[in-house]
Tab-separated table of N, CA, C and O in Angstrom:
chain	number	residue	atom	x	y	z
A	1	MET	N	42.331	44.455	15.928
A	1	MET	CA	41.755	45.688	15.505
A	1	MET	C	40.108	45.941	15.931
A	1	MET	O	39.567	45.677	16.933
A	2	LEU	N	39.489	45.474	14.834
A	2	LEU	CA	37.684	45.124	14.988
A	2	LEU	C	37.884	43.969	15.687
A	2	LEU	O	37.566	43.146	14.703
A	3	ARG	N	37.441	43.345	17.035
A	3	ARG	CA	37.184	42.323	17.453
A	3	ARG	C	35.691	42.121	17.690
A	3	ARG	O	35.061	42.765	18.500
A	4	PRO	N	34.938	41.192	17.354
A	4	PRO	CA	33.157	40.824	18.071
A	4	PRO	C	33.365	40.357	19.249
A	4	PRO	O	33.982	39.543	19.490
A	5	LYS	N	32.492	40.621	19.693
A	5	LYS	CA	32.108	40.430	21.348
A	5	LYS	C	30.838	39.598	21.023
A	5	LYS	O	30.192	39.821	20.937
A	6	LEU	N	31.470	38.550	21.882
A	6	LEU	CA	30.878	37.291	21.651
A	6	LEU	C	29.973	37.885	23.216
A	6	LEU	O	30.105	38.196	23.720
A	7	PRO	N	28.308	36.940	23.281
A	7	PRO	CA	28.039	36.929	24.108
A	7	PRO	C	27.920	36.842	25.201
A	7	PRO	O	28.658	35.052	25.328
A	8	ASP	N	27.930	36.975	26.689
A	8	ASP	CA	28.409	36.260	28.008
A	8	ASP	C	27.508	34.316	28.122
A	8	ASP	O	26.747	34.447	27.469
A	9	VAL	N	28.295	33.442	28.448
A	9	VAL	CA	27.736	31.947	28.643
A	9	VAL	C	26.770	31.925	29.431
A	9	VAL	O	27.068	32.257	31.028
A	10	PRO	N	25.318	32.167	29.123
A	10	PRO	CA	24.786	31.895	30.890
A	10	PRO	C	24.924	30.357	31.303
A	10	PRO	O	25.290	29.883	31.564
A	11	THR	N	24.729	31.201	33.327
A	11	THR	CA	25.205	30.071	34.199
A	11	THR	C	24.364	28.938	34.046
A	11	THR	O	22.848	29.643	34.319
A	12	LEU	N	24.363	27.582	33.645
A	12	LEU	CA	23.013	26.872	34.326
A	12	LEU	C	22.805	27.071	36.192
A	12	LEU	O	23.576	26.980	36.147
A	13	PRO	N	22.026	26.687	36.047
A	13	PRO	CA	21.410	26.656	37.884
A	13	PRO	C	21.632	25.582	38.698
A	13	PRO	O	22.139	23.853	37.835
A	14	THR	N	22.500	25.882	39.514
A	14	THR	CA	23.150	24.519	40.165
A	14	THR	C	21.938	23.413	40.476
A	14	THR	O	22.603	21.821	40.733
A	15	THR	N	20.839	23.768	40.821
A	15	THR	CA	19.843	22.860	41.731
A	15	THR	C	18.891	22.646	39.801
A	15	THR	O	18.202	23.802	39.557
A	16	ILE	N	18.569	21.015	39.878
A	16	ILE	CA	17.546	20.888	39.004
A	16	ILE	C	16.746	20.152	39.200
A	16	ILE	O	16.150	19.445	40.150
A	17	PRO	N	15.690	21.585	39.027
A	17	PRO	CA	13.897	20.819	39.135
A	17	PRO	C	13.709	19.653	38.602
A	17	PRO	O	13.134	19.363	37.977
A	18	THR	N	13.483	18.525	39.865
A	18	THR	CA	12.857	16.763	39.399
A	18	THR	C	10.909	17.315	40.036
A	18	THR	O	10.917	17.255	41.402
A	19	SER	N	10.766	16.940	38.952
A	19	SER	CA	9.117	16.260	39.698
A	19	SER	C	8.952	14.835	38.920
A	19	SER	O	9.707	14.423	37.527
A	20	GLN	N	8.434	14.094	40.035
A	20	GLN	CA	8.715	12.870	39.049
A	20	GLN	C	7.299	12.429	39.154
A	20	GLN	O	6.172	12.371	40.652
A	21	GLN	N	6.574	12.373	37.840
A	21	GLN	CA	5.023	11.354	38.061
A	21	GLN	C	5.045	10.275	37.091
A	21	GLN	O	5.728	9.499	36.663
A	22	ILE	N	3.973	9.625	38.449
A	22	ILE	CA	3.056	8.846	38.030
A	22	ILE	C	2.526	8.023	37.632
A	22	ILE	O	1.669	8.334	38.101
A	23	GLN	N	2.672	7.825	36.072
A	23	GLN	CA	1.739	7.649	35.114
A	23	GLN	C	0.476	6.063	35.165
A	23	GLN	O	1.669	5.371	35.492
A	24	ALA	N	-0.669	6.180	35.705
A	24	ALA	CA	-1.072	5.493	35.808
A	24	ALA	C	-1.365	4.361	34.362
A	24	ALA	O	-1.508	5.395	33.325
A	25	PRO	N	-1.612	3.457	33.861
A	25	PRO	CA	-1.955	3.119	32.718
A	25	PRO	C	-3.695	2.995	32.913
A	25	PRO	O	-4.370	3.908	33.470
A	26	ALA	N	-3.809	3.628	31.210
A	26	ALA	CA	-5.073	4.349	30.549
A	26	ALA	C	-6.505	3.385	31.246
A	26	ALA	O	-6.169	1.593	30.389
A	27	PRO	N	-7.881	3.650	31.380
A	27	PRO	CA	-8.385	2.515	31.680
A	27	PRO	C	-8.969	1.794	30.249
A	27	PRO	O	-8.692	2.635	29.755
A	28	SER	N	-9.576	0.451	30.325
A	28	SER	CA	-9.222	0.084	28.999
A	28	SER	C	-10.992	0.358	29.057
A	28	SER	O	-11.913	0.880	29.685
A	29	ALA	N	-11.118	0.776	27.755
A	29	ALA	CA	-12.485	1.009	26.618
A	29	ALA	C	-13.664	-0.147	26.611
A	29	ALA	O	-14.700	0.146	26.900
A	30	GLY	N	-12.970	-1.404	27.318
A	30	GLY	CA	-14.234	-2.601	27.772
A	30	GLY	C	-14.657	-2.990	26.499
A	30	GLY	O	-15.170	-4.076	26.541
A	31	ARG	N	-13.469	-2.857	25.427
A	31	ARG	CA	-13.971	-3.611	24.227
A	31	ARG	C	-12.313	-4.457	23.669
A	31	ARG	O	-11.737	-4.379	23.715
A	32	PRO	N	-12.870	-5.839	23.515
A	32	PRO	CA	-12.094	-6.631	23.136
A	32	PRO	C	-11.281	-6.493	21.958
A	32	PRO	O	-12.297	-6.001	20.578
A	33	VAL	N	-9.747	-6.626	21.976
A	33	VAL	CA	-9.306	-6.649	19.774
A	33	VAL	C	-9.402	-7.277	19.458
A	33	VAL	O	-9.421	-7.818	18.327
A	34	ALA	N	-9.881	-8.536	20.211
A	34	ALA	CA	-9.726	-9.890	19.264
A	34	ALA	C	-10.797	-9.505	17.718
A	34	ALA	O	-10.579	-10.603	17.286
A	35	PRO	N	-12.516	-9.444	18.481
A	35	PRO	CA	-12.974	-9.355	17.186
A	35	PRO	C	-12.559	-8.922	15.633
A	35	PRO	O	-12.889	-8.907	14.673
A	36	TYR	N	-11.630	-7.908	16.155
A	36	TYR	CA	-11.697	-6.411	14.832
A	36	TYR	C	-10.166	-7.169	14.391
A	36	TYR	O	-10.217	-7.432	12.885
A	37	VAL	N	-9.640	-8.151	14.852
A	37	VAL	CA	-8.544	-8.952	14.492
A	37	VAL	C	-9.170	-10.084	13.111
A	37	VAL	O	-8.660	-10.300	12.477
A	38	GLY	N	-10.075	-10.699	13.578
A	38	GLY	CA	-11.383	-11.501	12.560
A	38	GLY	C	-11.641	-11.362	11.705
A	38	GLY	O	-12.047	-11.225	10.242
A	39	ILE	N	-12.700	-9.778	11.635
A	39	ILE	CA	-12.304	-9.245	10.945
A	39	ILE	C	-11.801	-8.714	9.692
A	39	ILE	O	-12.256	-8.803	8.642
A	40	GLY	N	-10.397	-7.911	10.089
A	40	GLY	CA	-9.586	-7.726	8.964
A	40	GLY	C	-9.543	-8.948	8.627
A	40	GLY	O	-8.982	-8.449	7.798
A	41	ALA	N	-8.761	-10.526	9.273
A	41	ALA	CA	-8.418	-11.301	8.683
A	41	ALA	C	-9.448	-11.758	6.876
A	41	ALA	O	-8.865	-12.032	6.550
A	42	GLY	N	-10.910	-11.598	7.775
A	42	GLY	CA	-11.462	-11.355	7.256
A	42	GLY	C	-12.036	-11.083	5.519
A	42	GLY	O	-12.376	-10.906	4.439
A	43	ALA	N	-11.647	-9.915	4.991
A	43	ALA	CA	-11.764	-9.048	4.720
A	43	ALA	C	-10.272	-8.834	3.722
A	43	ALA	O	-10.624	-8.758	2.649
A	44	VAL	N	-9.626	-9.096	4.532
A	44	VAL	CA	-8.261	-9.471	3.731
A	44	VAL	C	-8.366	-11.369	2.730
A	44	VAL	O	-8.046	-10.878	1.793
A	45	ALA	N	-8.942	-11.879	3.948
A	45	ALA	CA	-9.633	-13.445	2.537
A	45	ALA	C	-10.516	-12.426	1.450
A	45	ALA	O	-10.301	-13.393	0.970
A	46	ALA	N	-11.675	-12.245	1.929
A	46	ALA	CA	-12.128	-11.943	1.023
A	46	ALA	C	-11.694	-10.934	-0.588
A	46	ALA	O	-11.682	-10.966	-1.558
A	47	VAL	N	-10.603	-10.034	0.026
A	47	VAL	CA	-10.144	-9.526	-1.285
A	47	VAL	C	-9.011	-10.336	-1.886
A	47	VAL	O	-9.074	-9.902	-3.034
A	48	VAL	N	-8.672	-11.027	-1.548
A	48	VAL	CA	-8.326	-12.299	-1.981
A	48	VAL	C	-8.576	-12.839	-3.223
A	48	VAL	O	-8.259	-13.084	-4.348
A	49	VAL	N	-9.745	-13.819	-2.277
A	49	VAL	CA	-10.658	-14.125	-3.259
A	49	VAL	C	-10.947	-13.268	-4.132
A	49	VAL	O	-11.352	-14.219	-5.535
A	50	VAL	N	-11.513	-12.058	-4.133
A	50	VAL	CA	-12.020	-11.426	-5.315
A	50	VAL	C	-11.071	-11.409	-6.333
A	50	VAL	O	-11.585	-11.348	-7.766
A	51	GLY	N	-9.383	-10.758	-6.103
A	51	GLY	CA	-8.361	-10.625	-6.389
A	51	GLY	C	-7.880	-12.227	-7.485
A	51	GLY	O	-8.195	-11.881	-8.804
A	52	ILE	N	-8.654	-13.281	-7.485
A	52	ILE	CA	-8.097	-14.391	-7.852
A	52	ILE	C	-9.758	-14.308	-8.572
A	52	ILE	O	-9.265	-14.657	-9.580
A	53	VAL	N	-10.153	-14.630	-8.463
A	53	VAL	CA	-11.347	-14.593	-8.934
A	53	VAL	C	-11.280	-13.565	-9.965
A	53	VAL	O	-11.898	-14.230	-11.753
A	54	LEU	N	-11.195	-12.534	-10.312
A	54	LEU	CA	-10.529	-10.941	-11.192
A	54	LEU	C	-10.002	-11.705	-12.051
A	54	LEU	O	-9.999	-11.468	-13.696
A	55	THR	N	-8.701	-12.486	-11.822
A	55	THR	CA	-7.406	-12.325	-12.665
A	55	THR	C	-7.972	-13.629	-12.951
A	55	THR	O	-7.794	-13.649	-14.739
A	56	ALA	N	-8.644	-14.770	-12.943
A	56	ALA	CA	-9.140	-15.420	-13.842
A	56	ALA	C	-10.361	-15.214	-14.924
A	56	ALA	O	-10.000	-15.366	-16.013
A	57	LEU	N	-11.129	-14.324	-14.414
A	57	LEU	CA	-12.131	-13.894	-15.742
A	57	LEU	C	-11.034	-13.826	-16.842
A	57	LEU	O	-11.036	-13.620	-17.925
A	58	LEU	N	-10.203	-12.626	-15.688
A	58	LEU	CA	-9.044	-11.283	-16.984
A	58	LEU	C	-8.932	-12.773	-17.823
A	58	LEU	O	-8.294	-12.366	-19.451
A	59	ALA	N	-7.723	-13.897	-17.246
A	59	ALA	CA	-7.223	-15.097	-18.033
A	59	ALA	C	-8.491	-15.351	-19.110
A	59	ALA	O	-7.724	-15.445	-20.066
A	60	ALA	N	-9.778	-15.062	-18.276
A	60	ALA	CA	-10.398	-16.493	-19.343
A	60	ALA	C	-10.623	-15.511	-21.173
A	60	ALA	O	-11.124	-16.110	-22.217
A	61	VAL	N	-11.294	-13.730	-20.694
A	61	VAL	CA	-10.989	-13.022	-21.672
A	61	VAL	C	-10.025	-13.268	-22.578
A	61	VAL	O	-10.497	-13.008	-23.884
A	62	ALA	N	-8.717	-13.293	-21.842
A	62	ALA	CA	-7.828	-13.132	-22.952
A	62	ALA	C	-7.582	-14.802	-24.093
A	62	ALA	O	-7.012	-14.484	-25.266
A	63	ILE	N	-8.052	-15.816	-23.135
A	63	ILE	CA	-7.676	-16.572	-23.918
A	63	ILE	C	-8.359	-17.398	-25.098
A	63	ILE	O	-8.311	-17.169	-25.799
A	64	SER	N	-10.502	-16.537	-24.589
A	64	SER	CA	-11.498	-16.115	-25.418
A	64	SER	C	-10.764	-15.358	-27.171
A	64	SER	O	-11.077	-15.428	-27.715
A	65	ALA	N	-10.226	-13.924	-26.586
A	65	ALA	CA	-10.250	-13.385	-27.427
A	65	ALA	C	-8.822	-13.483	-28.883
A	65	ALA	O	-9.077	-13.633	-29.905
A	66	VAL	N	-8.036	-14.756	-28.108
A	66	VAL	CA	-6.598	-14.970	-29.091
A	66	VAL	C	-7.086	-16.466	-29.632
A	66	VAL	O	-7.086	-16.131	-30.501
A	67	SER	N	-8.050	-16.454	-29.148
A	67	SER	CA	-8.300	-18.241	-29.469
A	67	SER	C	-9.758	-17.177	-30.737
A	67	SER	O	-9.542	-18.057	-32.032
A	68	VAL	N	-10.568	-16.242	-30.870
A	68	VAL	CA	-11.532	-15.628	-31.650
A	68	VAL	C	-10.362	-14.639	-33.152
A	68	VAL	O	-10.273	-15.253	-34.308
A	69	ALA	N	-8.817	-14.602	-32.891
A	69	ALA	CA	-8.519	-13.814	-33.437
A	69	ALA	C	-7.730	-15.072	-34.520
A	69	ALA	O	-7.551	-14.710	-35.230
A	70	ILE	N	-7.217	-16.185	-33.785
A	70	ILE	CA	-6.886	-17.496	-34.968
A	70	ILE	C	-7.593	-17.563	-35.786
A	70	ILE	O	-7.228	-18.633	-36.222
A	71	ALA	N	-9.481	-17.958	-34.604
A	71	ALA	CA	-10.455	-18.134	-35.985
A	71	ALA	C	-10.300	-17.388	-37.149
A	71	ALA	O	-10.622	-17.703	-38.601
A	72	ALA	N	-10.242	-16.199	-36.550
A	72	ALA	CA	-10.706	-15.678	-37.823
A	72	ALA	C	-9.637	-15.533	-38.595
A	72	ALA	O	-9.915	-14.545	-40.314
A	73	VAL	N	-8.155	-15.393	-38.698
A	73	VAL	CA	-7.290	-15.619	-39.892
A	73	VAL	C	-7.062	-16.914	-40.389
A	73	VAL	O	-6.418	-16.963	-41.616
A	74	VAL	N	-7.608	-18.102	-39.756
A	74	VAL	CA	-8.121	-19.627	-40.761
A	74	VAL	C	-8.898	-18.873	-41.779
A	74	VAL	O	-8.785	-19.432	-42.672
A	75	LEU	N	-10.008	-18.692	-40.836
A	75	LEU	CA	-11.236	-17.605	-42.680
A	75	LEU	C	-11.021	-16.762	-42.793
A	75	LEU	O	-11.059	-17.525	-44.373
A	76	ARG	N	-10.151	-15.756	-43.085
A	76	ARG	CA	-10.048	-15.355	-43.880
A	76	ARG	C	-8.517	-15.814	-45.049
A	76	ARG	O	-8.796	-15.585	-46.104
A	77	SER	N	-7.808	-16.941	-44.213
A	77	SER	CA	-7.123	-17.243	-45.058
A	77	SER	C	-7.812	-18.279	-46.494
A	77	SER	O	-7.433	-18.795	-47.507
A	78	LEU	N	-8.499	-19.360	-45.795
A	78	LEU	CA	-9.782	-20.145	-46.223
A	78	LEU	C	-10.872	-19.302	-47.538
A	78	LEU	O	-10.724	-19.961	-48.052
A	79	VAL	N	-10.713	-18.234	-46.817
A	79	VAL	CA	-11.403	-16.983	-47.925
A	79	VAL	C	-10.565	-16.660	-48.932
A	79	VAL	O	-11.497	-16.942	-50.293
A	80	SER	N	-9.935	-16.175	-48.982
A	80	SER	CA	-8.976	-15.843	-49.916
A	80	SER	C	-8.700	-16.565	-50.987
A	80	SER	O	-8.492	-16.582	-51.887
A	81	ASN	N	-8.412	-18.009	-50.211
A	81	ASN	CA	-7.823	-19.525	-51.375
A	81	ASN	C	-9.122	-19.770	-51.718
A	81	ASN	O	-9.207	-20.098	-53.137
A	82	ALA	N	-10.072	-19.111	-52.008
A	82	ALA	CA	-11.679	-19.862	-52.585
A	82	ALA	C	-11.689	-19.232	-53.672
A	82	ALA	O	-12.512	-19.150	-54.469
A	83	HIS	N	-11.471	-17.588	-53.374
A	83	HIS	CA	-11.802	-16.321	-54.159
A	83	HIS	C	-10.592	-17.025	-55.395
A	83	HIS	O	-11.047	-16.083	-56.473
A	84	LYS	N	-9.540	-17.420	-54.836
A	84	LYS	CA	-8.211	-17.270	-56.123
A	84	LYS	C	-7.777	-18.131	-57.104
A	84	LYS	O	-8.321	-18.360	-58.550
A	85	ARG	N	-8.723	-19.454	-57.002
A	85	ARG	CA	-9.361	-20.778	-57.397
A	85	ARG	C	-10.339	-20.253	-58.610
A	85	ARG	O	-10.816	-19.554	-58.887
């Protein structure tokens, strides 16, 4: 009864226009890339060294805190034993 009417399929042109473009390589800016690679490696090395130093300092602080806590517990037990006698 009621059928939808489909649009007509457009026909493609038989000849396809082609344009051949040959791109020349971009001219160099005259700056070598090698110095920037060295700067990047130096920056990475500096970040790694700073990270190692900060980690060592953090470990030293943690060890000092644990030793102070142990010393405080020992002194507390010695003082409490002295008051009990």
